[in-house]
């Protein structure tokens, strides 16, 4: 067994084109570190609907140039089998470790396979890549990013020619094509032959951002902005300047790209502590709101002044921002379909129904939301918003930030705030309070065990609320394809449990709806909502054994 493992590692080492991972793997072989080698050669990183994502390092269970070259070769084979020989593949990348290398390798493989490749001019937000696919008439796009994962990770996200991320069966067919790639020596990788795009593609994207704003809207909101050490600063500040908003005050410690993400444990605005520097900057600058992007700038977080909380600033939940943007678009008189994933707040459906607009619920992820017919606006609770589906068929943290700033400006002119509008929505539709129970694990079997336990012994009540229905989403429903998840309807509440598609986490999404008679009843309704969410979280953790 040990001999086979060393032989497998030596075979991989002989093919590896990267001096860094060759040295790393060679040292592991020389040291006879069979535990670490076993972890790296336990299988291969699985290509799914999120593409690839994993820790950087040598071996087939890590992200490295060998894995990326195989992924690119498999994607090229898939595209050619679909009759796309000679088609254009656009490649974008963020500022993480190895991102530029992975983008260059992808361009070389596409060129060698008889496709045309074009690489974005520098590290840019993921939505710029999603835009470029449609803008340039590409047959596919690749974005090298691990989004908001830890610094040691990187990833590989694939889009098809409609500008949206892959869904089944394409993901399985691409995975099969990757598995069929032979020795790396047989994968042609010329030294040149692809195009490096100029700034024109970014200029076209920025020109398109104006489309999300009303022509005569006020542009007075003042913002503090953090890029979370990612690639958002230059693009967001350019978009705000074009639109005529005041120049955002930058969180200087986090404004420039830095793959080490030195000021945050996890570069995700939702993680504890990630927004501390933004809050400190806001206390000095006294803006109307804080806007944060994640490192590849496809997500948008919002914080607002709130004297009732310690420090004077409060992060809005993704569901709150999702409802605010929907209400703003309704007020502007838009038409079309509003869509969200099943884990997001049911408030969006109520807003759409009252406005006489179409409404669709999809599986988790913008790969599904972006495919809704007639989509005008889509959002997901994990800070993702699609506000210009004709331009970017994916979540876009830049255009979402513009729309939030426009809404804040409109309310500011009325002497009102985003919190006032949230109160209005609670009075109109009931208080929709959401929360999440999220458990990060080292051992993935913990997640499988929790799901099995809930399937075998579903809870009959949570926080004293009777469970009125329990659905196993792996069987599919009349409106949703199968997915690994569980959905419980309760009296005045809803719970969804699912493994994360991109991180080693079990995620439980909770929502309670509390009726509110008048403004005087809002504090009591909020307290009741918080009490119910805490009770559901406690009882669900017990039921799942986590």
Short mmCIF file of C-alpha atoms in Angstrom, two decimals:
data_model
loop_
_atom_site.label_atom_id
_atom_site.label_comp_id
_atom_site.label_asym_id
_atom_site.label_seq_id
_atom_site.Cartn_x
_atom_site.Cartn_y
_atom_site.Cartn_z
CA UNK A 1 0.00 0.00 0.00
CA UNK A 2 2.75 2.44 1.03
CA UNK A 3 4.81 1.44 -1.99
CA UNK A 4 1.81 2.06 -4.31
CA UNK A 5 1.25 5.48 -2.74
CA UNK A 6 4.89 6.52 -3.27
CA UNK A 7 4.78 5.21 -6.85
CA UNK A 8 1.59 7.18 -7.51
CA UNK A 9 3.20 10.33 -6.11
CA UNK A 10 6.33 9.84 -8.21
CA UNK A 11 4.21 9.44 -11.37
CA UNK A 12 2.41 12.71 -10.56
CA UNK A 13 5.71 14.43 -9.78
CA UNK A 14 7.14 13.47 -13.17
CA UNK A 15 4.26 15.25 -14.94
CA UNK A 16 3.97 18.34 -12.71
CA UNK A 17 4.87 21.52 -14.69
CA UNK A 18 5.15 23.75 -11.60
CA UNK A 19 8.53 23.97 -9.80
CA UNK A 20 6.85 24.98 -6.51
CA UNK A 21 4.51 22.01 -6.27
CA UNK A 22 7.25 19.69 -7.61
CA UNK A 23 9.50 20.76 -4.73
CA UNK A 24 6.65 20.40 -2.25
CA UNK A 25 5.72 16.90 -3.43
CA UNK A 26 9.36 15.82 -3.68
CA UNK A 27 9.91 16.84 -0.05
CA UNK A 28 6.88 14.80 1.05
CA UNK A 29 8.17 11.74 -0.85
CA UNK A 30 11.70 12.15 0.56
CA UNK A 31 10.32 12.49 4.09
CA UNK A 32 8.14 9.41 3.64
CA UNK A 33 5.14 11.44 4.88
CA UNK A 34 2.55 8.82 3.95
CA UNK A 35 -0.26 10.43 5.95
CA UNK A 36 0.01 13.68 3.97
CA UNK A 37 0.54 11.84 0.69
CA UNK A 38 -2.52 9.69 1.39
CA UNK A 39 -4.62 12.82 1.92
CA UNK A 40 -3.43 14.32 -1.37
CA UNK A 41 -3.88 11.13 -3.38
CA UNK A 42 -7.14 9.91 -1.82
CA UNK A 43 -8.99 10.69 -5.06
CA UNK A 44 -9.34 13.72 -7.30
CA UNK A 45 -10.95 17.10 -6.76
CA UNK A 46 -14.47 16.66 -8.06
CA UNK A 47 -15.68 18.92 -10.85
CA UNK A 48 -19.30 19.88 -10.18
CA UNK A 49 -21.73 22.73 -10.67
CA UNK A 50 -19.38 25.00 -8.72
CA UNK A 51 -16.49 23.90 -10.96
CA UNK A 52 -13.41 23.13 -8.86
CA UNK A 53 -12.43 24.58 -5.52
CA UNK A 54 -9.86 23.46 -3.00
CA UNK A 55 -6.65 24.08 -1.11
CA UNK A 56 -3.52 24.92 -3.11
CA UNK A 57 -0.82 22.27 -3.14
CA UNK A 58 0.58 19.26 -5.00
CA UNK A 59 -1.50 16.20 -5.85
CA UNK A 60 -4.90 15.42 -7.38
CA UNK A 61 -6.85 16.44 -4.24
CA UNK A 62 -5.38 19.95 -4.32
CA UNK A 63 -5.63 22.95 -6.65
CA UNK A 64 -2.49 23.17 -8.81
CA UNK A 65 -1.40 23.63 -12.40
CA UNK A 66 -1.66 19.92 -13.22
CA UNK A 67 -5.28 19.79 -12.03
CA UNK A 68 -6.12 23.01 -13.89
CA UNK A 69 -4.53 21.81 -17.14
CA UNK A 70 -6.62 18.63 -16.95
CA UNK A 71 -9.75 20.65 -16.22
CA UNK A 72 -9.07 22.96 -19.18
CA UNK A 73 -8.38 20.01 -21.47
CA UNK A 74 -11.63 18.35 -20.40
CA UNK A 75 -13.59 21.56 -20.94
CA UNK A 76 -12.02 22.00 -24.39
CA UNK A 77 -12.94 18.41 -25.33
CA UNK A 78 -16.52 18.99 -24.13
CA UNK A 79 -16.85 22.22 -26.14
CA UNK A 80 -15.53 20.55 -29.29
CA UNK A 81 -17.93 17.63 -28.81
CA UNK A 82 -20.71 20.25 -28.68
CA UNK A 83 -19.64 21.54 -32.10
CA UNK A 84 -17.84 24.62 -30.74
CA UNK A 85 -14.50 24.01 -32.52
CA UNK A 86 -12.88 27.41 -33.10
CA UNK A 87 -15.18 29.13 -30.61
CA UNK A 88 -13.99 31.83 -28.22
CA UNK A 89 -13.33 31.07 -24.54
CA UNK A 90 -12.89 34.11 -22.27
CA UNK A 91 -10.77 33.69 -19.14
CA UNK A 92 -10.81 35.90 -16.05
CA UNK A 93 -8.93 35.63 -12.77
CA UNK A 94 -8.72 37.22 -9.34
CA UNK A 95 -5.64 38.16 -7.30
CA UNK A 96 -5.25 34.93 -5.31
CA UNK A 97 -2.08 32.86 -5.26
CA UNK A 98 -1.60 31.07 -8.62
CA UNK A 99 -4.68 32.67 -10.26
CA UNK A 100 -2.68 34.28 -13.08
CA UNK A 101 -0.82 30.99 -13.69
CA UNK A 102 -4.05 29.01 -13.86
CA UNK A 103 -5.55 31.55 -16.30
CA UNK A 104 -2.48 31.37 -18.55
CA UNK A 105 -2.51 27.56 -18.52
CA UNK A 106 -6.19 27.58 -19.46
CA UNK A 107 -5.53 29.93 -22.38
CA UNK A 108 -2.69 27.73 -23.60
CA UNK A 109 -4.79 24.56 -23.43
CA UNK A 110 -7.73 26.16 -25.26
CA UNK A 111 -5.39 27.46 -27.98
CA UNK A 112 -3.72 24.07 -28.32
CA UNK A 113 -7.12 22.39 -28.64
CA UNK A 114 -8.17 24.55 -31.59
CA UNK A 115 -10.35 27.02 -29.70
CA UNK A 116 -9.74 30.75 -29.47
CA UNK A 117 -8.82 32.12 -26.05
CA UNK A 118 -8.95 35.66 -24.66
CA UNK A 119 -7.73 36.57 -21.18
CA UNK A 120 -8.93 39.61 -19.25
CA UNK A 121 -6.21 42.26 -18.97
CA UNK A 122 -5.62 41.92 -15.21
CA UNK A 123 -7.25 40.60 -12.04
CA UNK A 124 -10.86 41.83 -12.23
CA UNK A 125 -14.22 41.08 -10.57
CA UNK A 126 -15.98 37.88 -11.57
CA UNK A 127 -18.99 39.83 -12.96
CA UNK A 128 -16.70 41.44 -15.54
CA UNK A 129 -15.91 37.95 -16.85
CA UNK A 130 -19.62 36.99 -16.82
CA UNK A 131 -20.36 40.18 -18.78
CA UNK A 132 -17.50 39.61 -21.25
CA UNK A 133 -18.83 36.19 -22.28
CA UNK A 134 -22.07 37.66 -23.63
CA UNK A 135 -20.47 40.89 -24.82
CA UNK A 136 -17.86 39.07 -26.93
CA UNK A 137 -20.11 36.23 -28.10
CA UNK A 138 -17.97 33.55 -26.43
CA UNK A 139 -18.92 29.87 -26.30
CA UNK A 140 -17.68 29.58 -22.71
CA UNK A 141 -15.91 31.42 -19.93
CA UNK A 142 -13.61 30.44 -17.08
CA UNK A 143 -13.08 32.44 -13.90
CA UNK A 144 -10.15 31.48 -11.68
CA UNK A 145 -11.32 32.37 -8.18
CA UNK A 146 -12.13 30.88 -4.80
CA UNK A 147 -14.45 33.80 -4.04
CA UNK A 148 -14.52 34.27 -0.24
CA UNK A 149 -12.73 31.04 0.74
CA UNK A 150 -9.64 31.10 2.99
CA UNK A 151 -6.31 32.39 1.57
CA UNK A 152 -4.89 28.91 0.93
CA UNK A 153 -7.72 28.04 -1.51
CA UNK A 154 -8.29 28.65 -5.20
CA UNK A 155 -10.96 27.57 -7.65
CA UNK A 156 -12.10 27.24 -11.24
CA UNK A 157 -15.60 28.36 -12.23
CA UNK A 158 -17.04 27.55 -15.68
CA UNK A 159 -19.70 29.45 -17.64
CA UNK A 160 -21.26 28.51 -20.95
CA UNK A 161 -22.05 30.83 -23.83
CA UNK A 162 -25.28 32.20 -22.34
CA UNK A 163 -23.12 33.80 -19.63
CA UNK A 164 -24.48 31.70 -16.78
CA UNK A 165 -22.71 29.01 -14.74
CA UNK A 166 -22.97 25.38 -15.73
CA UNK A 167 -25.77 23.13 -14.48
CA UNK A 168 -26.47 19.41 -15.00
CA UNK A 169 -25.99 17.61 -17.30
CA UNK A 170 -23.12 19.83 -18.58
CA UNK A 171 -21.18 19.53 -15.31
CA UNK A 172 -21.22 15.72 -15.45
CA UNK A 173 -20.26 15.68 -19.12
CA UNK A 174 -17.34 18.05 -18.48
CA UNK A 175 -16.27 15.96 -15.47
CA UNK A 176 -16.27 12.84 -17.65
CA UNK A 177 -14.19 14.63 -20.29
CA UNK A 178 -11.69 15.68 -17.59
CA UNK A 179 -11.46 12.08 -16.33
CA UNK A 180 -10.70 10.95 -19.89
CA UNK A 181 -7.67 13.26 -20.27
CA UNK A 182 -4.56 11.13 -20.65
CA UNK A 183 -0.95 12.03 -19.77
CA UNK A 184 -0.28 15.77 -19.48
CA UNK A 185 2.49 15.41 -22.05
CA UNK A 186 -0.27 14.79 -24.63
CA UNK A 187 -2.09 18.05 -23.80
CA UNK A 188 -0.89 20.69 -26.27
CA UNK A 189 0.11 23.93 -24.52
CA UNK A 190 1.62 26.41 -26.96
CA UNK A 191 3.60 29.37 -25.61
CA UNK A 192 1.36 31.93 -27.33
CA UNK A 193 -1.53 32.29 -29.75
CA UNK A 194 -4.20 33.64 -27.41
CA UNK A 195 -5.35 37.23 -26.98
CA UNK A 196 -4.90 39.38 -23.92
CA UNK A 197 -7.85 41.74 -23.91
CA UNK A 198 -7.39 45.47 -23.42
CA UNK A 199 -9.27 47.80 -21.11
CA UNK A 200 -12.10 48.11 -23.69
CA UNK A 201 -13.97 45.14 -22.21
CA UNK A 202 -13.89 46.76 -18.76
CA UNK A 203 -14.99 50.08 -20.26
CA UNK A 204 -17.95 48.32 -21.89
CA UNK A 205 -18.88 46.70 -18.58
CA UNK A 206 -18.67 50.05 -16.77
CA UNK A 207 -20.81 51.72 -19.44
CA UNK A 208 -23.38 48.99 -18.89
CA UNK A 209 -23.49 49.61 -15.10
CA UNK A 210 -25.33 52.89 -15.75
CA UNK A 211 -28.31 50.81 -16.94
CA UNK A 212 -29.17 49.73 -13.39
CA UNK A 213 -29.92 53.30 -12.25
CA UNK A 214 -32.92 55.49 -13.01
CA UNK A 215 -31.91 58.36 -15.30
CA UNK A 216 -32.97 61.15 -12.92
CA UNK A 217 -32.33 59.53 -9.54
CA UNK A 218 -30.53 61.36 -6.72
CA UNK A 219 -26.91 60.30 -6.18
CA UNK A 220 -26.17 61.79 -2.76
CA UNK A 221 -25.52 58.80 -0.48
CA UNK A 222 -22.04 58.76 1.04
CA UNK A 223 -20.38 55.38 1.49
CA UNK A 224 -17.47 53.68 3.16
CA UNK A 225 -16.21 50.84 0.97
CA UNK A 226 -14.06 47.76 1.53
CA UNK A 227 -12.84 45.35 -1.14
CA UNK A 228 -11.83 42.82 1.56
CA UNK A 229 -8.30 42.60 0.05
CA UNK A 230 -9.87 41.62 -3.29
CA UNK A 231 -10.18 43.05 -6.78
CA UNK A 232 -13.21 45.33 -6.37
CA UNK A 233 -11.76 48.74 -5.49
CA UNK A 234 -10.79 50.11 -8.91
CA UNK A 235 -13.96 48.90 -10.64
CA UNK A 236 -16.40 49.99 -7.94
CA UNK A 237 -14.86 53.43 -7.54
CA UNK A 238 -14.93 53.88 -11.33
CA UNK A 239 -18.59 52.85 -11.45
CA UNK A 240 -19.49 55.25 -8.63
CA UNK A 241 -17.59 58.09 -10.33
CA UNK A 242 -19.39 57.45 -13.64
CA UNK A 243 -22.75 57.49 -11.87
CA UNK A 244 -22.01 60.73 -10.02
CA UNK A 245 -22.06 59.40 -6.47
CA UNK A 246 -19.70 60.90 -3.86
CA UNK A 247 -16.34 59.16 -3.93
CA UNK A 248 -16.44 56.25 -1.46
CA UNK A 249 -14.19 56.46 1.59
CA UNK A 250 -11.97 53.40 1.32
CA UNK A 251 -11.04 51.06 4.13
CA UNK A 252 -7.39 51.59 3.26
CA UNK A 253 -6.08 48.49 5.05
CA UNK A 254 -8.25 46.29 2.77
CA UNK A 255 -8.35 48.36 -0.46
CA UNK A 256 -5.56 46.70 -2.46
CA UNK A 257 -5.52 43.08 -3.65
CA UNK A 258 -3.56 40.85 -1.28
CA UNK A 259 -3.79 37.05 -1.55
CA UNK A 260 -2.70 36.68 2.11
CA UNK A 261 -5.87 38.53 3.31
CA UNK A 262 -3.85 39.74 6.32
CA UNK A 263 -6.60 41.56 8.27
CA UNK A 264 -9.32 38.87 8.20
CA UNK A 265 -9.55 35.22 9.24
CA UNK A 266 -11.99 34.54 6.38
CA UNK A 267 -12.36 37.17 3.61
CA UNK A 268 -16.16 37.03 3.71
CA UNK A 269 -18.20 40.02 4.95
CA UNK A 270 -20.56 37.58 6.72
CA UNK A 271 -17.80 36.11 8.92
CA UNK A 272 -17.28 37.47 12.46
CA UNK A 273 -14.68 40.25 12.55
CA UNK A 274 -14.40 40.69 8.79
CA UNK A 275 -16.20 44.07 8.89
CA UNK A 276 -14.45 45.47 11.99
CA UNK A 277 -12.13 47.77 10.03
CA UNK A 278 -15.06 48.99 7.91
CA UNK A 279 -17.03 49.80 11.05
CA UNK A 280 -14.03 51.68 12.51
CA UNK A 281 -13.65 53.66 9.28
CA UNK A 282 -17.37 54.49 9.27
CA UNK A 283 -17.25 55.75 12.84
CA UNK A 284 -14.62 58.26 11.69
CA UNK A 285 -16.18 59.20 8.34
CA UNK A 286 -19.90 59.11 9.35
CA UNK A 287 -21.24 57.95 5.93
CA UNK A 288 -24.82 56.98 5.11
CA UNK A 289 -23.90 53.33 4.60
CA UNK A 290 -21.04 50.83 4.33
CA UNK A 291 -20.66 48.69 1.23
CA UNK A 292 -18.39 45.64 1.15
CA UNK A 293 -17.53 43.27 -1.67
CA UNK A 294 -16.06 39.81 -1.23
CA UNK A 295 -12.63 39.25 -2.84
CA UNK A 296 -13.92 38.59 -6.38
CA UNK A 297 -16.61 41.30 -6.00
CA UNK A 298 -19.60 39.23 -7.03
CA UNK A 299 -21.20 39.61 -3.58
CA UNK A 300 -22.30 42.85 -1.93
CA UNK A 301 -22.70 43.41 1.81
CA UNK A 302 -24.39 46.47 3.32
CA UNK A 303 -24.19 47.97 6.80
CA UNK A 304 -26.20 50.91 8.14
CA UNK A 305 -26.04 53.27 11.12
CA UNK A 306 -28.06 51.84 14.01
CA UNK A 307 -27.87 53.51 17.41
CA UNK A 308 -29.48 50.50 19.07
CA UNK A 309 -26.46 48.24 18.53
CA UNK A 310 -23.00 48.33 20.07
CA UNK A 311 -20.62 50.33 17.89
CA UNK A 312 -23.46 52.13 16.12
CA UNK A 313 -23.38 50.09 12.89
CA UNK A 314 -25.34 47.02 11.87
CA UNK A 315 -24.78 44.58 9.03
CA UNK A 316 -27.94 43.96 7.07
CA UNK A 317 -28.69 40.33 6.33
CA UNK A 318 -28.64 39.28 2.70
CA UNK A 319 -32.39 38.69 2.89
CA UNK A 320 -32.91 42.26 4.10
CA UNK A 321 -30.90 43.73 1.22
CA UNK A 322 -32.69 41.38 -1.18
CA UNK A 323 -36.08 42.70 -0.04
CA UNK A 324 -34.94 46.34 -0.08
CA UNK A 325 -33.70 46.13 -3.67
CA UNK A 326 -36.91 44.39 -4.73
CA UNK A 327 -39.02 47.12 -3.11
CA UNK A 328 -36.90 49.78 -4.81
CA UNK A 329 -37.32 48.18 -8.23
CA UNK A 330 -41.08 47.87 -7.68
CA UNK A 331 -41.20 51.55 -6.76
CA UNK A 332 -39.37 52.30 -10.02
CA UNK A 333 -42.07 50.43 -11.92
CA UNK A 334 -40.03 47.58 -13.38
CA UNK A 335 -41.64 44.60 -15.10
CA UNK A 336 -40.49 40.99 -15.35
CA UNK A 337 -39.91 38.10 -12.99
CA UNK A 338 -38.37 38.23 -9.52
CA UNK A 339 -36.50 35.05 -8.55
CA UNK A 340 -34.63 33.67 -5.56
CA UNK A 341 -33.28 30.38 -4.28
CA UNK A 342 -35.24 28.20 -1.88
CA UNK A 343 -32.95 29.14 1.02
CA UNK A 344 -33.78 32.85 0.72
CA UNK A 345 -36.61 34.73 2.45
CA UNK A 346 -40.19 34.19 1.31
CA UNK A 347 -40.67 37.96 1.60
CA UNK A 348 -39.58 38.39 -2.02
CA UNK A 349 -42.57 36.32 -3.17
CA UNK A 350 -44.94 38.51 -1.19
CA UNK A 351 -43.43 41.70 -2.61
CA UNK A 352 -43.70 40.35 -6.17
CA UNK A 353 -47.27 39.12 -5.65
CA UNK A 354 -48.46 42.46 -4.30
CA UNK A 355 -46.81 44.25 -7.25
CA UNK A 356 -48.36 41.85 -9.78
CA UNK A 357 -44.96 40.58 -10.90
CA UNK A 358 -43.90 37.03 -11.72
CA UNK A 359 -42.04 35.08 -9.06
CA UNK A 360 -39.90 31.93 -9.23
CA UNK A 361 -38.08 29.85 -6.62
CA UNK A 362 -35.01 27.86 -7.68
CA UNK A 363 -32.37 25.59 -6.24
CA UNK A 364 -29.44 27.23 -4.48
CA UNK A 365 -27.01 29.15 -6.66
CA UNK A 366 -27.09 31.73 -9.42
CA UNK A 367 -26.55 28.99 -11.96
CA UNK A 368 -30.27 28.30 -11.39
CA UNK A 369 -31.55 31.82 -10.68
CA UNK A 370 -29.96 33.18 -13.89
CA UNK A 371 -31.88 30.66 -16.00
CA UNK A 372 -35.37 31.85 -14.96
CA UNK A 373 -37.36 32.94 -18.01
CA UNK A 374 -38.06 36.67 -18.09
CA UNK A 375 -35.78 37.35 -15.11
CA UNK A 376 -35.65 40.99 -14.04
CA UNK A 377 -34.16 40.61 -10.57
CA UNK A 378 -32.74 37.69 -8.64
CA UNK A 379 -31.09 37.36 -5.28
CA UNK A 380 -29.74 34.83 -2.81
CA UNK A 381 -29.38 35.27 0.94
CA UNK A 382 -25.58 34.79 0.75
CA UNK A 383 -25.19 38.44 -0.37
CA UNK A 384 -25.68 37.74 -4.08
CA UNK A 385 -27.82 40.03 -6.28
CA UNK A 386 -28.47 40.02 -10.01
CA UNK A 387 -29.85 43.46 -10.87
CA UNK A 388 -29.00 43.59 -14.60
CA UNK A 389 -29.62 40.08 -15.99
CA UNK A 390 -29.28 41.23 -19.60
CA UNK A 391 -25.74 42.43 -18.89
CA UNK A 392 -24.52 39.98 -16.25
CA UNK A 393 -26.35 36.67 -15.89
CA UNK A 394 -24.87 36.08 -12.45
CA UNK A 395 -24.55 37.82 -9.12
CA UNK A 396 -22.75 41.15 -9.40
CA UNK A 397 -21.47 43.03 -6.36
CA UNK A 398 -20.67 46.19 -8.34
CA UNK A 399 -24.09 46.87 -9.90
CA UNK A 400 -25.80 45.77 -6.67
CA UNK A 401 -23.74 48.37 -4.79
CA UNK A 402 -24.86 51.06 -7.25
CA UNK A 403 -28.51 50.14 -6.78
CA UNK A 404 -28.17 50.14 -2.97
CA UNK A 405 -26.52 53.57 -3.14
CA UNK A 406 -29.35 54.85 -5.36
CA UNK A 407 -31.99 53.55 -2.93
CA UNK A 408 -30.15 55.10 0.04
CA UNK A 409 -30.01 58.40 -1.88
CA UNK A 410 -33.74 58.34 -2.67
CA UNK A 411 -34.56 57.67 0.98
CA UNK A 412 -32.07 60.31 2.15
CA UNK A 413 -33.88 62.94 0.07
CA UNK A 414 -37.07 61.91 1.93
CA UNK A 415 -35.37 62.12 5.33
CA UNK A 416 -35.59 58.35 5.65
CA UNK A 417 -33.20 55.40 5.85
CA UNK A 418 -32.94 51.77 4.75
CA UNK A 419 -34.11 50.75 8.24
CA UNK A 420 -37.27 52.81 7.79
CA UNK A 421 -38.03 50.98 4.55
CA UNK A 422 -37.48 47.62 6.28
CA UNK A 423 -40.09 48.70 8.85
CA UNK A 424 -42.51 49.52 6.01
CA UNK A 425 -42.01 46.05 4.52
CA UNK A 426 -42.63 44.38 7.90
CA UNK A 427 -45.89 46.30 8.31
CA UNK A 428 -47.01 45.46 4.78
CA UNK A 429 -46.08 41.78 4.71
CA UNK A 430 -45.32 40.67 8.28
CA UNK A 431 -41.91 40.61 9.93
CA UNK A 432 -39.75 38.08 8.05
CA UNK A 433 -36.81 37.23 10.29
CA UNK A 434 -34.07 34.93 9.01
CA UNK A 435 -30.97 33.32 10.48
CA UNK A 436 -28.56 30.53 9.71
CA UNK A 437 -27.08 27.64 11.64
CA UNK A 438 -23.78 26.93 9.89
CA UNK A 439 -21.37 24.25 11.07
CA UNK A 440 -17.86 24.08 9.58
CA UNK A 441 -16.34 20.58 9.81
CA UNK A 442 -12.94 18.97 9.33
CA UNK A 443 -14.51 15.56 8.69
CA UNK A 444 -17.15 15.52 5.91
CA UNK A 445 -18.73 12.39 7.42
CA UNK A 446 -20.16 14.64 10.16
CA UNK A 447 -22.35 16.30 7.50
CA UNK A 448 -23.42 12.98 5.98
CA UNK A 449 -24.28 11.62 9.44
CA UNK A 450 -26.36 14.70 10.29
CA UNK A 451 -28.32 14.47 7.03
CA UNK A 452 -28.91 10.73 7.55
CA UNK A 453 -30.09 11.31 11.10
CA UNK A 454 -32.58 13.98 10.02
CA UNK A 455 -33.87 11.75 7.22
CA UNK A 456 -34.38 8.81 9.55
CA UNK A 457 -35.85 10.80 12.44
CA UNK A 458 -37.28 14.12 11.15
CA UNK A 459 -38.23 16.56 13.93
CA UNK A 460 -41.93 16.88 14.74
CA UNK A 461 -41.58 20.33 16.35
CA UNK A 462 -38.94 23.06 16.60
CA UNK A 463 -39.09 25.90 19.15
CA UNK A 464 -42.56 24.71 20.06
CA UNK A 465 -43.82 25.13 16.47
CA UNK A 466 -45.29 21.99 14.92
CA UNK A 467 -43.62 20.70 11.75
CA UNK A 468 -46.49 20.59 9.24
CA UNK A 469 -44.50 19.04 6.37
CA UNK A 470 -41.08 17.47 5.85
CA UNK A 471 -39.70 17.19 2.31
CA UNK A 472 -36.61 15.26 1.21
CA UNK A 473 -35.43 17.41 -1.70
CA UNK A 474 -33.16 14.64 -2.97
CA UNK A 475 -36.33 13.17 -4.51
CA UNK A 476 -37.12 16.41 -6.34
CA UNK A 477 -40.45 18.23 -6.27
CA UNK A 478 -42.97 19.23 -8.92
CA UNK A 479 -41.04 22.49 -9.37
CA UNK A 480 -37.44 21.63 -8.40
CA UNK A 481 -34.93 19.06 -9.67
CA UNK A 482 -33.38 16.75 -7.03
CA UNK A 483 -30.81 18.21 -4.65
CA UNK A 484 -29.29 17.04 -1.37
CA UNK A 485 -31.47 18.94 1.07
CA UNK A 486 -34.36 18.78 3.53
CA UNK A 487 -37.20 21.31 3.84
CA UNK A 488 -39.49 21.62 6.86
CA UNK A 489 -42.58 23.81 6.94
CA UNK A 490 -43.70 24.84 10.40
CA UNK A 491 -46.57 26.95 11.70
CA UNK A 492 -45.20 30.40 10.83
CA UNK A 493 -41.68 29.23 9.99
CA UNK A 494 -39.53 27.36 7.47
CA UNK A 495 -36.26 25.44 7.75
CA UNK A 496 -33.97 24.13 4.99
CA UNK A 497 -30.91 21.95 5.71
CA UNK A 498 -28.24 21.24 3.07
CA UNK A 499 -24.50 20.61 2.72
CA UNK A 500 -22.63 23.60 1.28
CA UNK A 501 -21.63 23.22 -2.35
CA UNK A 502 -18.36 25.14 -1.96
CA UNK A 503 -17.15 24.72 1.64
CA UNK A 504 -16.98 21.91 4.25
CA UNK A 505 -20.11 23.19 6.00
CA UNK A 506 -23.58 22.00 6.94
CA UNK A 507 -25.95 24.92 6.42
CA UNK A 508 -29.40 25.31 7.97
CA UNK A 509 -31.52 28.24 6.78
CA UNK A 510 -34.22 29.45 9.15
CA UNK A 511 -37.11 31.85 8.61
CA UNK A 512 -39.98 32.91 10.86
CA UNK A 513 -42.85 35.21 9.92
CA UNK A 514 -44.42 37.24 12.73
CA UNK A 515 -47.58 39.30 12.02
CA UNK A 516 -47.34 43.01 12.90
CA UNK A 517 -50.46 45.12 13.42
CA UNK A 518 -48.84 48.56 13.56
CA UNK A 519 -45.52 50.35 14.02
CA UNK A 520 -45.87 50.16 17.81
CA UNK A 521 -45.83 46.39 17.53
CA UNK A 522 -42.52 46.16 15.65
CA UNK A 523 -40.19 45.88 18.70
CA UNK A 524 -42.27 43.03 20.16
CA UNK A 525 -42.42 41.28 16.78
CA UNK A 526 -38.63 41.51 16.42
CA UNK A 527 -38.13 40.13 19.91
CA UNK A 528 -40.53 37.26 19.16
CA UNK A 529 -38.77 36.56 15.86
CA UNK A 530 -35.35 36.44 17.56
CA UNK A 531 -36.71 34.15 20.29
CA UNK A 532 -38.20 31.72 17.77
CA UNK A 533 -35.03 31.67 15.62
CA UNK A 534 -32.88 30.93 18.68
CA UNK A 535 -35.23 28.12 19.69
CA UNK A 536 -35.33 26.60 16.21
CA UNK A 537 -31.53 26.76 16.00
CA UNK A 538 -31.15 25.01 19.36
CA UNK A 539 -33.70 22.28 18.65
CA UNK A 540 -32.46 21.68 15.09
CA UNK A 541 -28.86 21.27 16.28
CA UNK A 542 -30.07 18.66 18.77
CA UNK A 543 -32.14 16.83 16.13
CA UNK A 544 -29.17 16.77 13.71
CA UNK A 545 -26.68 15.75 16.39
CA UNK A 546 -24.33 18.65 15.65
#
